[in-house]
Amino acid sequence: MTNDALRHDGRAPDQLRDIRITRNWLDHAEGSVLVEFGRTRVLCAASFTEGVPRWLKGQGTGWVTSEYEMLPRSTNTRSDREARKGKVGGRTHEISRLIGRSLRAVIDTKALGENTIVLDCDVLQADGGTRTASITGAYVALVDAIADAKARKLIPAKAEPLTGSVAAVSVGIIDGRPVLDLDYPEDSTAGTDMNVVMTGTGEFIEVQGTAEGKPFDRAELDALLDIAAKGIVDLTALQQKALAETARERVL
Amino acid sequence: MTNDALRHDGRAPDQLRDIRITRNWLDHAEGSVLVEFGRTRVLCAASFTEGVPRWLKGQGTGWVTSEYEMLPRSTNTRSDREARKGKVGGRTHEISRLIGRSLRAVIDTKALGENTIVLDCDVLQADGGTRTASITGAYVALVDAIADAKARKLIPAKAEPLTGSVAAVSVGIIDGRPVLDLDYPEDSTAGTDMNVVMTGTGEFIEVQGTAEGKPFDRAELDALLDIAAKGIVDLTALQQKALAETARERVL
Amino acid sequence: MTNDALRHDGRAPDQLRDIRITRNWLDHAEGSVLVEFGRTRVLCAASFTEGVPRWLKGQGTGWVTSEYEMLPRSTNTRSDREARKGKVGGRTHEISRLIGRSLRAVIDTKALGENTIVLDCDVLQADGGTRTASITGAYVALVDAIADAKARKLIPAKAEPLTGSVAAVSVGIIDGRPVLDLDYPEDSTAGTDMNVVMTGTGEFIEVQGTAEGKPFDRAELDALLDIAAKGIVDLTALQQKALAETARERVL
Amino acid sequence: MTNDALRHDGRAPDQLRDIRITRNWLDHAEGSVLVEFGRTRVLCAASFTEGVPRWLKGQGTGWVTSEYEMLPRSTNTRSDREARKGKVGGRTHEISRLIGRSLRAVIDTKALGENTIVLDCDVLQADGGTRTASITGAYVALVDAIADAKARKLIPAKAEPLTGSVAAVSVGIIDGRPVLDLDYPEDSTAGTDMNVVMTGTGEFIEVQGTAEGKPFDRAELDALLDIAAKGIVDLTALQQKALAETARERVL
Amino acid sequence: MTNDALRHDGRAPDQLRDIRITRNWLDHAEGSVLVEFGRTRVLCAASFTEGVPRWLKGQGTGWVTSEYEMLPRSTNTRSDREARKGKVGGRTHEISRLIGRSLRAVIDTKALGENTIVLDCDVLQADGGTRTASITGAYVALVDAIADAKARKLIPAKAEPLTGSVAAVSVGIIDGRPVLDLDYPEDSTAGTDMNVVMTGTGEFIEVQGTAEGKPFDRAELDALLDIAAKGIVDLTALQQKALAETARERVL
Amino acid sequence: MTNDALRHDGRAPDQLRDIRITRNWLDHAEGSVLVEFGRTRVLCAASFTEGVPRWLKGQGTGWVTSEYEMLPRSTNTRSDREARKGKVGGRTHEISRLIGRSLRAVIDTKALGENTIVLDCDVLQADGGTRTASITGAYVALVDAIADAKARKLIPAKAEPLTGSVAAVSVGIIDGRPVLDLDYPEDSTAGTDMNVVMTGTGEFIEVQGTAEGKPFDRAELDALLDIAAKGIVDLTALQQKALAETARERVL
């Protein structure tokens, strides 16, 4: 296979899947997004509540956190519910923490005041890249929740809790070639797998690369980072486009 | 208020909300339905697996069961995840068991062979009647899963595990008047609340009535059962209509 | 079998088992009853405590709740303890909630003041009808606990938290005939099984009917409700008789 | 106070409370005893099952174990259920293990064959000495369960799994004087508290002494052991008397 | 074997293993000891915190408690972590409670003020006697933590929370002969096993003896207590010696 | 501060802390290492067992996994035990999974045969870099465990399960300058924190970088990777030196 051959679904190496961002998919949540990266479909709900966890009280700062979970039949074969097993698995914890950290990186918690925003990211259908779709969609829900809080005067109109935008994408090496935004079939065969979280201005928030098969060298790492940066530019544009549109009215 | 006044959303006392049944909303599941009763929105996924739980092995009969759960922000204010709390709540257990019993009532487990179908009902948005929407939607997903199993020759083409159809609806007494298919604002104020599960041929599978405020008498009970029977006729027609249409192709 | 044939234990179709209600079976509890429906034996303890759960504080209303559990060897074969399994099962939750709701239906929580009464119903021996025996016995323990609270001036002497009496009974269809108060052998073979909770004045608090085998029609449902009403009349009389007697002194 | 003054309930220092041992209190269990040490009331159920835990399989030996638990309102103020808390407390574990060890000390597991007997000791009412009452009562239930297993030919008629009898009693130092079989008011004030498990032939199986207040010396320890030995003689006689009587028929 | 034969490791019957007590093995803890009884190696950390558990608040008394745990590979074959199993085992609870009780026996909680000291005893390597090593080492860590609290003026310089010293040792009967401080090979073969906790002045705090094989008589019990008392004298001397030396500086 | 100023403990920016690797610190484990990165002290135990988890059976391949945990007083203030909380925290899961992946990257599971090696990494004292110390130490324990398995002929003498060596180090940006192997005071103030796992031949196994404060750019990322590579060279040399020495004999 030559480096310019197309991928199994016809995409170019540096091409995202079809990305759809549907705002206000829910009526109750202060912000909500159904985000789709191809067949991967994640429902991101932002819940704004006044007050902060006990360990933060009285410090004048807010809190942003996230919980990620997969529906039992989001995957090809059914998985047991974590609630039934009575414990949250390591992978679920890991991804929840990653999403929370990524969003906090663009939040000025002082400007948020003593308020909490929880981002629930529930994977309705999984086809690779659920954590990167979650971060990308949750950012949009977060923007809407903050706007809603301003409209309801829960935070001052001139406060600006957001310090930038954030998006995330996966990259990997398949058959020796770096590719962007892997779907599940690609993810299963990639020798190296990396998730990159960046700001809309091209800086890194989180880089997590893992050699699934053989270790990778510095040149491969550099190529992966290049292609990820390109994908983040595209995702940032799609987020801005979605936010520029008039969203469906929530039925309160 | 007179008995013929319309309800807060303009419905007649014996009128269902807008019901939508979208088949094959998921690609992986053998059967899946996004069912909407007004703003209540439940994702029902039917997972077919060969084999049965240990306690059923070797008896030549299959098993149908269900797990119900609400997404944390399906409701007006966010609830904690049961997985994080490490235990499944009483209400969740109760409804999961009800859905399972209701579907088993129209299943011939001998004809199913030693196979298991799990119906996952995840409430994406709650506005009253989540358990009745779950049963009504899960039945359609179950029909599709059985057809899929026949197509894949996992059960014989001439076996007929389904012995009938099943649907469910809530009824209640509001301001002394029986009404059908309560939404959340109605449910919160109803003096008596009843969930009725019936077959497509008008027989009872389950009747659960609870006096939320003052106890009810036999005449009220009779009126509630009458109106429920009418609702089941309508829901059965909607189920048949959905099943008669050509569903979207799953992308396997 | 003709409709007027006797049952396996010689009872008429509408006849209760031998019912025994022993008050003050315990010394510590504010109210306690060992209730026996034939061989079914449940220990109901009413614990009165000042104060209410956090979510009720400051509203001037009390709380009544219940916890039901079966001893591991109350049944024919030993069951594992829920404490050892680390979680409460669905059936246990369901019945605990039913008992609590049933008793709250005859409680004026305002008149109770900010006090809590917990009804612990522990099944010492199970032979069918443990939930209905629990409700019937717990009511008597509740009456005693309220009298005790008045005697100790924890609630005003002229307050009347009780708005009526409550009892419960099971009914079912066996060989096409409605029968009252099923024991375990009957319960295992009944085609339809219904638990009915009613006030002493003949109104419904809860109706839960389930088709175990084939669905039931409206005529069967009506017949079951008729026979249940008769049983509640008898149980109410037995409760009143027990309460009219002088109970054993508690050794405090 | 002189050494010969009577105790708060009129007992002599070396006198047991009224002990009652009621066999076959339950119908289902292979052996069952309601044992009462004064107001302490424990239901001991022996469940015989064929087979052994996995780690014992194929070794030709049986297993005897125990589970102890207190009902929530067995005590003066209500305790939360361990099942609801989702974990078994340290004290419960400790006593369950003690009962199991004590009974195994008089069992020849080879003679028992690959069978398991579980002794469930559920405290219905607690007034001190629940663990010693449990051991004393459980022994009698164990004897009955073994006789039942022989009658049903689950173990050979000439096998003798029992190598002796076992009973247990508490002793303590109150106001400088050793006393036998403490009730709760005594237990709360005792400076030293000891539980002694012995065979019917006067040998020790377990000795557990704890200085609750100030440490105790060797002379006090010796006096406690003397008085315990006297109590075990009396309890052994009561066990033999109960076993010599004809027990109530179980209704199977 | 004659009574004067040496043990498998060459010790006399009443001889301790090599005991090492290393103070300030940790830098963070207010007191810490690596205690070694031969190859048994336990890390005891004393954590001093201001305040007491909720149930003790406002009574002017402090609290001392302990948590014991074994590292998974402290033993000959690896055990699963209790954290992964999601529950603390019965043996772990039992030993934690024993250590806590033993240390509280030499603490004047009034003099401690409303402060808490937790003794964490983590078994790094187990070769018999881990609970007795834990108590013996934890006492030394406790002394250091109290001295540290005085130095930091968290308790008054002239307060004396310690009322004495405490040490513990195991004794057992092997081949009919009482021996002191059993290592694992001895412990596995001992017919009777006893743990004795005593003060430095020779009084008993706790005596726990168990017949592992056949029951033991009073003469054997007496012999075991004699030899234990001798071991406690030796351990007390070693504790005093360790405390008299200048400990390594903690790097704070 | 200029770029060539020394760090708070006098180290050069690219200088490791004092590293100590003590092999066979335990007697029971097939391989064990007490690894110290300055004051960070981790006990790594490698447990070799025949057989593999169920999901791997019959495939002829082995398994290497890891469990990481911190002792409650390894840190400056005491943390609750995860076993007591009944659940493993997200951070613990995350690090356990990272260690397991890192070691599997240098294992040929075919050559290991159907055997399992568990690496338990228990943090005795934490001062930053516990995960990197764990990986670095666990590798040495793994080498010893494999040598032991060969010596005991549990794997063939000529099999070579190890495909290379692995070490890990943290890097971060402090005051705009990249520094190597951060201790806790540095870690708390670093703007960016990265953990790098590499082979002894300089290839990447895992790269995890997180912007704690402000996002970082590509130039900073490059500088961090450079300094990490230097640190891995030094750690690899220390591992080889430790493995070249004769280790203490285990007392089996």
mmCIF file of C-alpha atoms in Angstrom, chain D residues 79-251:
data_model
loop_
_atom_site.group_PDB
_atom_site.id
_atom_site.type_symbol
_atom_site.label_atom_id
_atom_site.label_comp_id
_atom_site.label_asym_id
_atom_site.label_seq_id
_atom_site.Cartn_x
_atom_site.Cartn_y
_atom_site.Cartn_z
ATOM 1 C CA SER D 79 -29.157 0.047 63.951
ATOM 2 C CA ASP D 80 -28.879 0.309 60.202
ATOM 3 C CA ARG D 81 -29.057 -2.951 58.251
ATOM 4 C CA GLU D 82 -25.711 -4.199 57.009
ATOM 5 C CA ALA D 83 -27.343 -5.156 53.719
ATOM 6 C CA ARG D 84 -28.332 -1.511 53.174
ATOM 7 C CA LYS D 85 -24.871 -0.289 54.096
ATOM 8 C CA GLY D 86 -23.542 -2.727 51.535
ATOM 9 C CA LYS D 87 -20.962 -4.223 53.848
ATOM 10 C CA VAL D 88 -20.705 -6.531 56.779
ATOM 11 C CA GLY D 89 -19.274 -4.882 59.884
ATOM 12 C CA GLY D 90 -16.163 -6.027 61.716
ATOM 13 C CA ARG D 91 -18.065 -7.202 64.802
ATOM 14 C CA THR D 92 -20.450 -9.288 62.701
ATOM 15 C CA HIS D 93 -17.557 -10.927 60.870
ATOM 16 C CA GLU D 94 -15.726 -11.574 64.099
ATOM 17 C CA ILE D 95 -18.659 -13.308 65.785
ATOM 18 C CA SER D 96 -19.597 -15.310 62.684
ATOM 19 C CA ARG D 97 -16.058 -16.638 62.546
ATOM 20 C CA LEU D 98 -16.034 -17.457 66.266
ATOM 21 C CA ILE D 99 -19.267 -19.473 66.020
ATOM 22 C CA GLY D 100 -17.997 -21.382 62.994
ATOM 23 C CA ARG D 101 -14.651 -22.241 64.666
ATOM 24 C CA SER D 102 -16.399 -23.311 67.863
ATOM 25 C CA LEU D 103 -18.689 -25.767 66.113
ATOM 26 C CA ARG D 104 -15.975 -27.149 63.861
ATOM 27 C CA ALA D 105 -14.057 -28.009 67.039
ATOM 28 C CA VAL D 106 -16.575 -30.794 67.744
ATOM 29 C CA ILE D 107 -16.963 -31.973 64.153
ATOM 30 C CA ASP D 108 -15.085 -34.756 62.411
ATOM 31 C CA THR D 109 -15.250 -33.376 58.892
ATOM 32 C CA LYS D 110 -14.230 -36.715 57.392
ATOM 33 C CA ALA D 111 -17.251 -38.396 58.955
ATOM 34 C CA LEU D 112 -19.475 -35.624 57.620
ATOM 35 C CA GLY D 113 -18.569 -36.544 54.042
ATOM 36 C CA GLU D 114 -18.652 -33.899 51.311
ATOM 37 C CA ASN D 115 -21.577 -32.038 52.856
ATOM 38 C CA THR D 116 -21.950 -28.528 54.243
ATOM 39 C CA ILE D 117 -23.864 -27.320 57.262
ATOM 40 C CA VAL D 118 -24.420 -23.574 57.643
ATOM 41 C CA LEU D 119 -25.522 -22.281 61.031
ATOM 42 C CA ASP D 120 -27.443 -19.020 60.696
ATOM 43 C CA CYS D 121 -27.653 -17.235 64.023
ATOM 44 C CA ASP D 122 -30.002 -14.255 63.821
ATOM 45 C CA VAL D 123 -30.397 -12.186 66.951
ATOM 46 C CA LEU D 124 -34.075 -11.310 67.370
ATOM 47 C CA GLN D 125 -33.523 -9.549 70.686
ATOM 48 C CA ALA D 126 -30.202 -8.626 72.289
ATOM 49 C CA ASP D 127 -29.594 -8.297 75.996
ATOM 50 C CA GLY D 128 -25.958 -9.346 76.319
ATOM 51 C CA GLY D 129 -24.321 -12.665 75.484
ATOM 52 C CA THR D 130 -25.621 -12.991 71.943
ATOM 53 C CA ARG D 131 -22.513 -14.807 70.757
ATOM 54 C CA THR D 132 -22.507 -17.292 73.616
ATOM 55 C CA ALA D 133 -26.229 -17.951 73.203
ATOM 56 C CA SER D 134 -25.618 -18.435 69.482
ATOM 57 C CA ILE D 135 -22.936 -21.086 70.030
ATOM 58 C CA THR D 136 -24.957 -22.855 72.684
ATOM 59 C CA GLY D 137 -28.114 -22.926 70.570
ATOM 60 C CA ALA D 138 -26.372 -23.649 67.292
ATOM 61 C CA TYR D 139 -24.879 -26.818 68.757
ATOM 62 C CA VAL D 140 -28.368 -28.186 69.387
ATOM 63 C CA ALA D 141 -29.527 -27.238 65.883
ATOM 64 C CA LEU D 142 -26.410 -28.922 64.500
ATOM 65 C CA VAL D 143 -27.204 -32.167 66.325
ATOM 66 C CA ASP D 144 -30.717 -32.148 64.873
ATOM 67 C CA ALA D 145 -29.480 -31.402 61.359
ATOM 68 C CA ILE D 146 -27.070 -34.321 61.515
ATOM 69 C CA ALA D 147 -29.798 -36.653 62.767
ATOM 70 C CA ASP D 148 -32.030 -35.452 59.935
ATOM 71 C CA ALA D 149 -29.281 -36.112 57.396
ATOM 72 C CA LYS D 150 -28.857 -39.629 58.746
ATOM 73 C CA ALA D 151 -32.606 -40.225 58.608
ATOM 74 C CA ARG D 152 -32.599 -39.123 54.980
ATOM 75 C CA LYS D 153 -29.498 -41.299 54.364
ATOM 76 C CA LEU D 154 -27.454 -38.302 53.230
ATOM 77 C CA ILE D 155 -24.743 -39.455 55.581
ATOM 78 C CA PRO D 156 -24.289 -43.092 56.643
ATOM 79 C CA ALA D 157 -26.229 -44.111 59.744
ATOM 80 C CA LYS D 158 -23.075 -45.269 61.487
ATOM 81 C CA ALA D 159 -20.968 -42.221 60.659
ATOM 82 C CA GLU D 160 -20.453 -39.980 63.684
ATOM 83 C CA PRO D 161 -19.545 -36.421 62.623
ATOM 84 C CA LEU D 162 -19.932 -35.159 66.209
ATOM 85 C CA THR D 163 -16.940 -35.680 68.455
ATOM 86 C CA GLY D 164 -18.418 -33.961 71.498
ATOM 87 C CA SER D 165 -20.641 -31.117 72.582
ATOM 88 C CA VAL D 166 -19.898 -27.404 72.801
ATOM 89 C CA ALA D 167 -21.359 -24.535 74.804
ATOM 90 C CA ALA D 168 -20.274 -20.969 75.505
ATOM 91 C CA VAL D 169 -20.737 -18.440 78.254
ATOM 92 C CA SER D 170 -19.575 -14.962 79.113
ATOM 93 C CA VAL D 171 -17.923 -14.008 82.392
ATOM 94 C CA GLY D 172 -16.819 -10.630 83.670
ATOM 95 C CA ILE D 173 -15.566 -8.682 86.610
ATOM 96 C CA ILE D 174 -18.080 -6.280 88.137
ATOM 97 C CA ASP D 175 -17.192 -4.292 91.222
ATOM 98 C CA GLY D 176 -14.183 -6.510 91.626
ATOM 99 C CA ARG D 177 -16.228 -9.698 91.655
ATOM 100 C CA PRO D 178 -16.374 -12.364 88.925
ATOM 101 C CA VAL D 179 -19.873 -13.011 87.619
ATOM 102 C CA LEU D 180 -21.366 -15.455 85.115
ATOM 103 C CA ASP D 181 -23.494 -14.848 82.009
ATOM 104 C CA LEU D 182 -23.700 -11.046 81.939
ATOM 105 C CA ASP D 183 -26.797 -9.323 80.670
ATOM 106 C CA TYR D 184 -26.525 -6.013 78.842
ATOM 107 C CA PRO D 185 -26.575 -3.697 81.887
ATOM 108 C CA GLU D 186 -23.815 -5.790 83.477
ATOM 109 C CA ASP D 187 -21.842 -6.068 80.265
ATOM 110 C CA SER D 188 -21.800 -2.277 79.917
ATOM 111 C CA THR D 189 -20.228 -1.804 83.325
ATOM 112 C CA ALA D 190 -17.885 -4.806 83.492
ATOM 113 C CA GLY D 191 -14.198 -3.951 83.806
ATOM 114 C CA THR D 192 -13.157 -7.150 82.112
ATOM 115 C CA ASP D 193 -15.195 -9.218 79.732
ATOM 116 C CA MET D 194 -14.441 -12.778 78.691
ATOM 117 C CA ASN D 195 -16.138 -15.280 76.426
ATOM 118 C CA VAL D 196 -15.315 -18.895 77.039
ATOM 119 C CA VAL D 197 -16.170 -21.759 74.702
ATOM 120 C CA MET D 198 -15.756 -25.235 76.128
ATOM 121 C CA THR D 199 -16.599 -28.837 75.361
ATOM 122 C CA GLY D 200 -19.049 -30.828 77.423
ATOM 123 C CA THR D 201 -16.057 -32.602 78.945
ATOM 124 C CA GLY D 202 -14.579 -29.392 80.286
ATOM 125 C CA GLU D 203 -11.829 -28.555 77.818
ATOM 126 C CA PHE D 204 -11.275 -25.175 76.224
ATOM 127 C CA ILE D 205 -12.057 -24.432 72.603
ATOM 128 C CA GLU D 206 -11.737 -20.670 72.744
ATOM 129 C CA VAL D 207 -10.899 -18.111 75.412
ATOM 130 C CA GLN D 208 -11.300 -14.423 74.590
ATOM 131 C CA GLY D 209 -10.740 -11.961 77.388
ATOM 132 C CA THR D 210 -10.589 -8.212 77.030
ATOM 133 C CA ALA D 211 -9.850 -5.512 79.567
ATOM 134 C CA GLU D 212 -12.542 -2.953 78.861
ATOM 135 C CA GLY D 213 -11.348 -0.601 81.558
ATOM 136 C CA LYS D 214 -8.204 -1.329 83.513
ATOM 137 C CA PRO D 215 -6.003 -4.369 82.772
ATOM 138 C CA PHE D 216 -6.581 -7.519 84.802
ATOM 139 C CA ASP D 217 -4.114 -9.693 86.623
ATOM 140 C CA ARG D 218 -3.537 -13.429 86.637
ATOM 141 C CA ALA D 219 -5.616 -14.037 89.775
ATOM 142 C CA GLU D 220 -8.633 -12.353 88.209
ATOM 143 C CA LEU D 221 -8.158 -14.356 85.036
ATOM 144 C CA ASP D 222 -8.057 -17.565 87.037
ATOM 145 C CA ALA D 223 -11.247 -16.692 88.918
ATOM 146 C CA LEU D 224 -13.018 -15.935 85.646
ATOM 147 C CA LEU D 225 -12.000 -19.255 84.137
ATOM 148 C CA ASP D 226 -13.259 -21.110 87.234
ATOM 149 C CA ILE D 227 -16.673 -19.550 87.130
ATOM 150 C CA ALA D 228 -16.936 -20.058 83.355
ATOM 151 C CA ALA D 229 -16.246 -23.769 83.751
ATOM 152 C CA LYS D 230 -19.112 -24.003 86.225
ATOM 153 C CA GLY D 231 -21.450 -22.262 83.763
ATOM 154 C CA ILE D 232 -20.492 -24.600 80.933
ATOM 155 C CA VAL D 233 -21.394 -27.608 83.085
ATOM 156 C CA ASP D 234 -24.868 -26.135 83.604
ATOM 157 C CA LEU D 235 -25.349 -25.231 79.937
ATOM 158 C CA THR D 236 -24.237 -28.679 78.820
ATOM 159 C CA ALA D 237 -26.871 -30.230 81.061
ATOM 160 C CA LEU D 238 -29.540 -27.950 79.573
ATOM 161 C CA GLN D 239 -28.481 -28.855 76.046
ATOM 162 C CA GLN D 240 -28.642 -32.577 76.853
ATOM 163 C CA LYS D 241 -32.060 -32.145 78.466
ATOM 164 C CA ALA D 242 -33.412 -30.329 75.388
ATOM 165 C CA LEU D 243 -32.019 -33.013 73.097
ATOM 166 C CA ALA D 244 -33.531 -35.761 75.220
ATOM 167 C CA GLU D 245 -37.029 -34.373 74.820
ATOM 168 C CA THR D 246 -39.243 -35.071 71.839
ATOM 169 C CA ALA D 247 -39.192 -32.004 69.609
ATOM 170 C CA ARG D 248 -42.192 -30.544 67.827
ATOM 171 C CA GLU D 249 -42.802 -32.093 64.406
ATOM 172 C CA ARG D 250 -41.690 -29.961 61.495
ATOM 173 C CA VAL D 251 -44.434 -29.316 58.913
#
